[in-house]
mmCIF file of C-alpha atoms in Angstrom:
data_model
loop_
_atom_site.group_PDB
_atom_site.id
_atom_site.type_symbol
_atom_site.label_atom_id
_atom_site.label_comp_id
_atom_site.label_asym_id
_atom_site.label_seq_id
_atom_site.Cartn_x
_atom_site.Cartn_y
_atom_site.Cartn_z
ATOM 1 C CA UNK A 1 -185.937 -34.828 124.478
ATOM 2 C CA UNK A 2 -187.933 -34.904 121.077
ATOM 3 C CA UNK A 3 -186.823 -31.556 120.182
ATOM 4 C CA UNK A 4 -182.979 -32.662 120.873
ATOM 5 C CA UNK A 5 -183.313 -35.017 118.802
ATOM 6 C CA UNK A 6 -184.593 -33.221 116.205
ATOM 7 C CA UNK A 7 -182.352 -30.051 116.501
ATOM 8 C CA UNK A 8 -179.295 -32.909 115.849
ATOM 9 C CA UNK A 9 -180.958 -34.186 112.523
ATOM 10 C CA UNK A 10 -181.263 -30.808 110.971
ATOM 11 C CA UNK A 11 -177.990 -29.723 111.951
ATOM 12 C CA UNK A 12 -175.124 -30.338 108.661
ATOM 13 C CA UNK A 13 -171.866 -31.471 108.793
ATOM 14 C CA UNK A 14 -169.429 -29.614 106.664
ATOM 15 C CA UNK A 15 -167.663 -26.357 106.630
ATOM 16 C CA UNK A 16 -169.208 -23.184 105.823
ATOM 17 C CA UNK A 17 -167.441 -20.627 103.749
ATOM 18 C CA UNK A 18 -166.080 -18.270 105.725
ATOM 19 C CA UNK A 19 -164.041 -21.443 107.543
ATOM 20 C CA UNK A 20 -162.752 -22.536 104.083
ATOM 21 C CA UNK A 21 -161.883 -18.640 103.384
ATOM 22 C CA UNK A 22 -159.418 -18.329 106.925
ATOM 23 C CA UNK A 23 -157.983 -21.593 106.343
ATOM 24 C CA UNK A 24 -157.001 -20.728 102.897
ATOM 25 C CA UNK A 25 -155.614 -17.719 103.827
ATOM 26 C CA UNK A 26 -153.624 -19.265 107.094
ATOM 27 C CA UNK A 27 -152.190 -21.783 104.900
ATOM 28 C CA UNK A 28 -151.510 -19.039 101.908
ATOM 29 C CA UNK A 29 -149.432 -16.913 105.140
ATOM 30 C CA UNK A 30 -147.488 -19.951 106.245
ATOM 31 C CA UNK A 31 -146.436 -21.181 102.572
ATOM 32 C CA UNK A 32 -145.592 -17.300 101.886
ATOM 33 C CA UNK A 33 -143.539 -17.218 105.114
ATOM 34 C CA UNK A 34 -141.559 -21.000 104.305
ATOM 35 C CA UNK A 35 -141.285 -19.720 100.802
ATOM 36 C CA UNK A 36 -139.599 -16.089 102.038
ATOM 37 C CA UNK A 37 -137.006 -18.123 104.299
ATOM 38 C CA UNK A 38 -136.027 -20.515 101.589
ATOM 39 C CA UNK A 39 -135.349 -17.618 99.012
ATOM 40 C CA UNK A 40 -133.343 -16.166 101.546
ATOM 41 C CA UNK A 41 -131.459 -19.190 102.019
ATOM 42 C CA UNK A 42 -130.652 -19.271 98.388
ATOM 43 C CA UNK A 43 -129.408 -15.625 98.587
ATOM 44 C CA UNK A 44 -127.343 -15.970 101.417
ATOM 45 C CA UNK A 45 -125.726 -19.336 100.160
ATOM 46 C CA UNK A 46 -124.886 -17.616 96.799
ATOM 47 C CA UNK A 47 -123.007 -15.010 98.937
ATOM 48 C CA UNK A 48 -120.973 -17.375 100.720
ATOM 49 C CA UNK A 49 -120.063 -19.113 97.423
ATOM 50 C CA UNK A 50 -118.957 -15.729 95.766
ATOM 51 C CA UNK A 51 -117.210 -14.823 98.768
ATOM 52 C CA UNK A 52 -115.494 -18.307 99.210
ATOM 53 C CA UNK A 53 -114.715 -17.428 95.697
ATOM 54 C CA UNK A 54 -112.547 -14.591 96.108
ATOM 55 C CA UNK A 55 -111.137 -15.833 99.290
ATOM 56 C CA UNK A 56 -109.694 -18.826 97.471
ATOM 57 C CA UNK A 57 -108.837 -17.120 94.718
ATOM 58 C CA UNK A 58 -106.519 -14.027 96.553
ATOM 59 C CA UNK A 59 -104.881 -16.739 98.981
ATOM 60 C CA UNK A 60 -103.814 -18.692 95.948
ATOM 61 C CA UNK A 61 -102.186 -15.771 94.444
ATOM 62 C CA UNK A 62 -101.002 -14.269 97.469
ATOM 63 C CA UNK A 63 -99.511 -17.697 98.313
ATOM 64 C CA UNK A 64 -97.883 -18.157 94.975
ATOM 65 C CA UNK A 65 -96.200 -14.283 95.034
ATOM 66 C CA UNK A 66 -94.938 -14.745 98.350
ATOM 67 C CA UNK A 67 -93.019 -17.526 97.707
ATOM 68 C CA UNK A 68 -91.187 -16.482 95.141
ATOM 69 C CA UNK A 69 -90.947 -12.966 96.641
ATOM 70 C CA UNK A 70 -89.319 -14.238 99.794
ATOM 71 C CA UNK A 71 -86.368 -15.485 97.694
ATOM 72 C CA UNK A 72 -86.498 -13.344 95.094
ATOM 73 C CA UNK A 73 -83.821 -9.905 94.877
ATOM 74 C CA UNK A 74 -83.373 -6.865 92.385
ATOM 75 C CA UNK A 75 -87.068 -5.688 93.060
ATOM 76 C CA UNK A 76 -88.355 -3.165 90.730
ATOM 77 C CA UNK A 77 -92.153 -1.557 91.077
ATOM 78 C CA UNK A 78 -94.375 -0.275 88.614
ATOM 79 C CA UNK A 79 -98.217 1.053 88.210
ATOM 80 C CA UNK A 80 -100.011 -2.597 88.828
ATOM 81 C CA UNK A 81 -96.516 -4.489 88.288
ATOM 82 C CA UNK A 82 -93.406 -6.643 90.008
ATOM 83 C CA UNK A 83 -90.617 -7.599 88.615
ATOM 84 C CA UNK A 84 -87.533 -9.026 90.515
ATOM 85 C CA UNK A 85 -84.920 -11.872 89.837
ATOM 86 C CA UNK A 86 -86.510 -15.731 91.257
ATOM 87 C CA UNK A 87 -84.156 -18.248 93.257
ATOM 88 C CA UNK A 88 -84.025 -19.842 89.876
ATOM 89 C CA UNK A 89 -82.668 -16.889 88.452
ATOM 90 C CA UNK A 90 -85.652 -16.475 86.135
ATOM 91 C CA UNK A 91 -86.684 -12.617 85.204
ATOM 92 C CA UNK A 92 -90.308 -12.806 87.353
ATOM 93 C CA UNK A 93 -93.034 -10.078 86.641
ATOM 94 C CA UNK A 94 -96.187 -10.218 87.907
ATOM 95 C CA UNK A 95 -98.998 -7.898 86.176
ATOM 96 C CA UNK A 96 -102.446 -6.775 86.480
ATOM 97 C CA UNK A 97 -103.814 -7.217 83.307
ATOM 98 C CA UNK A 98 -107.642 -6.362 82.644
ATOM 99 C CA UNK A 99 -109.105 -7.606 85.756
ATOM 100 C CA UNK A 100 -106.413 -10.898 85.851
ATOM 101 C CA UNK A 101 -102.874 -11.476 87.667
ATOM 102 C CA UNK A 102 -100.857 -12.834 85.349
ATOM 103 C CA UNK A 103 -97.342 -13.787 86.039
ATOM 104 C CA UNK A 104 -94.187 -14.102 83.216
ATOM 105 C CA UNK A 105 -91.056 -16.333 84.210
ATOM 106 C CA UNK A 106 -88.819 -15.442 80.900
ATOM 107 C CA UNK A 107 -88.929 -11.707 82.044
ATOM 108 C CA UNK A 108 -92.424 -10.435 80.091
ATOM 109 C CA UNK A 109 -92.245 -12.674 76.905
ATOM 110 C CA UNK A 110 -95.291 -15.038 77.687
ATOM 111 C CA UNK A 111 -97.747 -14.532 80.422
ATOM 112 C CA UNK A 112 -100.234 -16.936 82.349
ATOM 113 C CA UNK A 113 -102.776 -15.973 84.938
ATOM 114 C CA UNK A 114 -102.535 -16.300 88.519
ATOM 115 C CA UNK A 115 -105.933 -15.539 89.209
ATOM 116 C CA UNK A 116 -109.548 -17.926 87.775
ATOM 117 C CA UNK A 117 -111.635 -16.485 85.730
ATOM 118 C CA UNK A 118 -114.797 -15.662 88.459
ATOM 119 C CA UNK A 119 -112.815 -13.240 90.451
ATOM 120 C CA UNK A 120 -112.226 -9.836 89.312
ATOM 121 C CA UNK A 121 -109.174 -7.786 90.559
ATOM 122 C CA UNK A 122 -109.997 -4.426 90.975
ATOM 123 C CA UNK A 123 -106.915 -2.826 91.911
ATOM 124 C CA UNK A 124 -103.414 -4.695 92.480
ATOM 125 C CA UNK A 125 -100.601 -2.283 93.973
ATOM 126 C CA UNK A 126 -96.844 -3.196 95.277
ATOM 127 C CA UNK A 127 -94.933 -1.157 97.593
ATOM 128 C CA UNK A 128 -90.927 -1.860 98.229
ATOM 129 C CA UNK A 129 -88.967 -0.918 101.244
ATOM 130 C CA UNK A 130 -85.312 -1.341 102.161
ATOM 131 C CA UNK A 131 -84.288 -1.954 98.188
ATOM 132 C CA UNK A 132 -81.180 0.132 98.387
ATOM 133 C CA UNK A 133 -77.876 -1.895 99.485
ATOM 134 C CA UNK A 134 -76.697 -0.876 102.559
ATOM 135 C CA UNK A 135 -79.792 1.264 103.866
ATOM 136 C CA UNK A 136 -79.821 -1.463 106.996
ATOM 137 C CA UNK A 137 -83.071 -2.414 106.262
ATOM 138 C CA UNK A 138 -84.733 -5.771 105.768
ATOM 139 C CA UNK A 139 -86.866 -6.194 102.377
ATOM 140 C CA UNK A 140 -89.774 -6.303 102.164
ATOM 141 C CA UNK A 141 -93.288 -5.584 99.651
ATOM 142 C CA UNK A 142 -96.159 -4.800 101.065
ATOM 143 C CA UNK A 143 -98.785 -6.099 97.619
ATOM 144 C CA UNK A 144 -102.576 -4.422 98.381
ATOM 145 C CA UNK A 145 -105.356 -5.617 96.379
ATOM 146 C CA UNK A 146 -109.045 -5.786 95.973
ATOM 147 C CA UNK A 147 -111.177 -8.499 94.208
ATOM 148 C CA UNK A 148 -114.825 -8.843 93.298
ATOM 149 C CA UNK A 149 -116.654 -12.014 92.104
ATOM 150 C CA UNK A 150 -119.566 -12.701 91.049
ATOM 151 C CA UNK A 151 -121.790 -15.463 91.295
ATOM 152 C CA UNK A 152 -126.079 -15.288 89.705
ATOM 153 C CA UNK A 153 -126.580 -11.506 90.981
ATOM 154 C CA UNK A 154 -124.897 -11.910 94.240
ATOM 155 C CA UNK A 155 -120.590 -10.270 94.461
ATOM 156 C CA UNK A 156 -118.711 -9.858 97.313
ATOM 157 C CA UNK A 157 -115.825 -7.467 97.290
ATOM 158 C CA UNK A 158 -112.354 -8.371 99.828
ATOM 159 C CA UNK A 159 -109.895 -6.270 99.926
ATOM 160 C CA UNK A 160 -105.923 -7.660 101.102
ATOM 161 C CA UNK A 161 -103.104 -6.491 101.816
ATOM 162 C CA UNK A 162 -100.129 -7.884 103.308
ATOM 163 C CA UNK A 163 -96.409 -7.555 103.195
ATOM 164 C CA UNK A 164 -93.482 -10.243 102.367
ATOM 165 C CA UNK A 165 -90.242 -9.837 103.679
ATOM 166 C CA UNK A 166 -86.930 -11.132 101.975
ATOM 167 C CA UNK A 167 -85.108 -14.102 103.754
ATOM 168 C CA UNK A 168 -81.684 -12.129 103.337
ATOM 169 C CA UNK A 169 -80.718 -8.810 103.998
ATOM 170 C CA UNK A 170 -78.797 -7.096 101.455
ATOM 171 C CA UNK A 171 -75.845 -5.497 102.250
#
């Protein structure tokens, strides 16, 4: 029993170094690994704000053509352009202009953009069908576009396209 005892007073209490050395590096590997997933996090939320971005964006300006499109007559079509003739009888073109829709309502005098400022438009293209009187065929543009926006280093690119029918066929 003596040599019990004295086995238990000799013995320290503590921890040695190689037990201070793997706990470091356990908790170095688990702050690495929390760190890693919350960088990510901030990546991936970026993303979803630039791409929330453009999504709001090209349904506002979609939104906005198509209702004056759907009333609108005397389409005419150029490189990145629309003009036609409102329900107001306003002269309506609506432009890509370096990266921005704008739209004119006094036929081209003044413009104002369509699109905000974080969104890029890459490429904005109208196509009419059944323009000519008497063809038998309903109106209609088909607009295709593509938009980019940025936001810190992350984009995201959508590309649209959808088509607007007249609500009177011209005979």
């Amino acid at each position: 029993m003596r040599i019990l005892l004295i086995a238990n007073k000799n013995k320290e209490k503590g921890l040695t170094l190689i037990e201070v050395i793997v706990a470091m590096g356990i908790f170095g590997l688990v702050i690495n690994m929390v760190f890693g997933v919350f960088s990510l996090a901030v990546v991936n939320q970026r993303r979803i704000i630039a791409l929330r971005n453009v999504e709001d964006n090209i349904r506002f300006t979609i939104e906005s053509m198509a209702r004056e499109i759907r009333t609108g007559n005397n389409f005419s079509s150029g490189i990145g352009s629309l003009s036609f003739t409102n329900a107001k009888s306003e002269a309506v073109i609506y432009r890509l202009n370096g990266g921005i829709v704008e739209k004119s309502s006094d036929g081209g005098v003044n413009y104002s953009a369509v699109t905000g400022s974080e969104t890029n438009i890459n490429y904005l293209n109208f196509y009419l069908m059944g323009q000519a009187a008497g063809d038998g065929l309903q109106p209609r543009v088909t607009i295709t576009m593509e938009a980019t926006s940025q936001v810190g280093n992350q984009s995201a690119d959508l590309k649209v396209q959808t088509t607007i029918s007249e609500r009177f066929l011209q005979i």
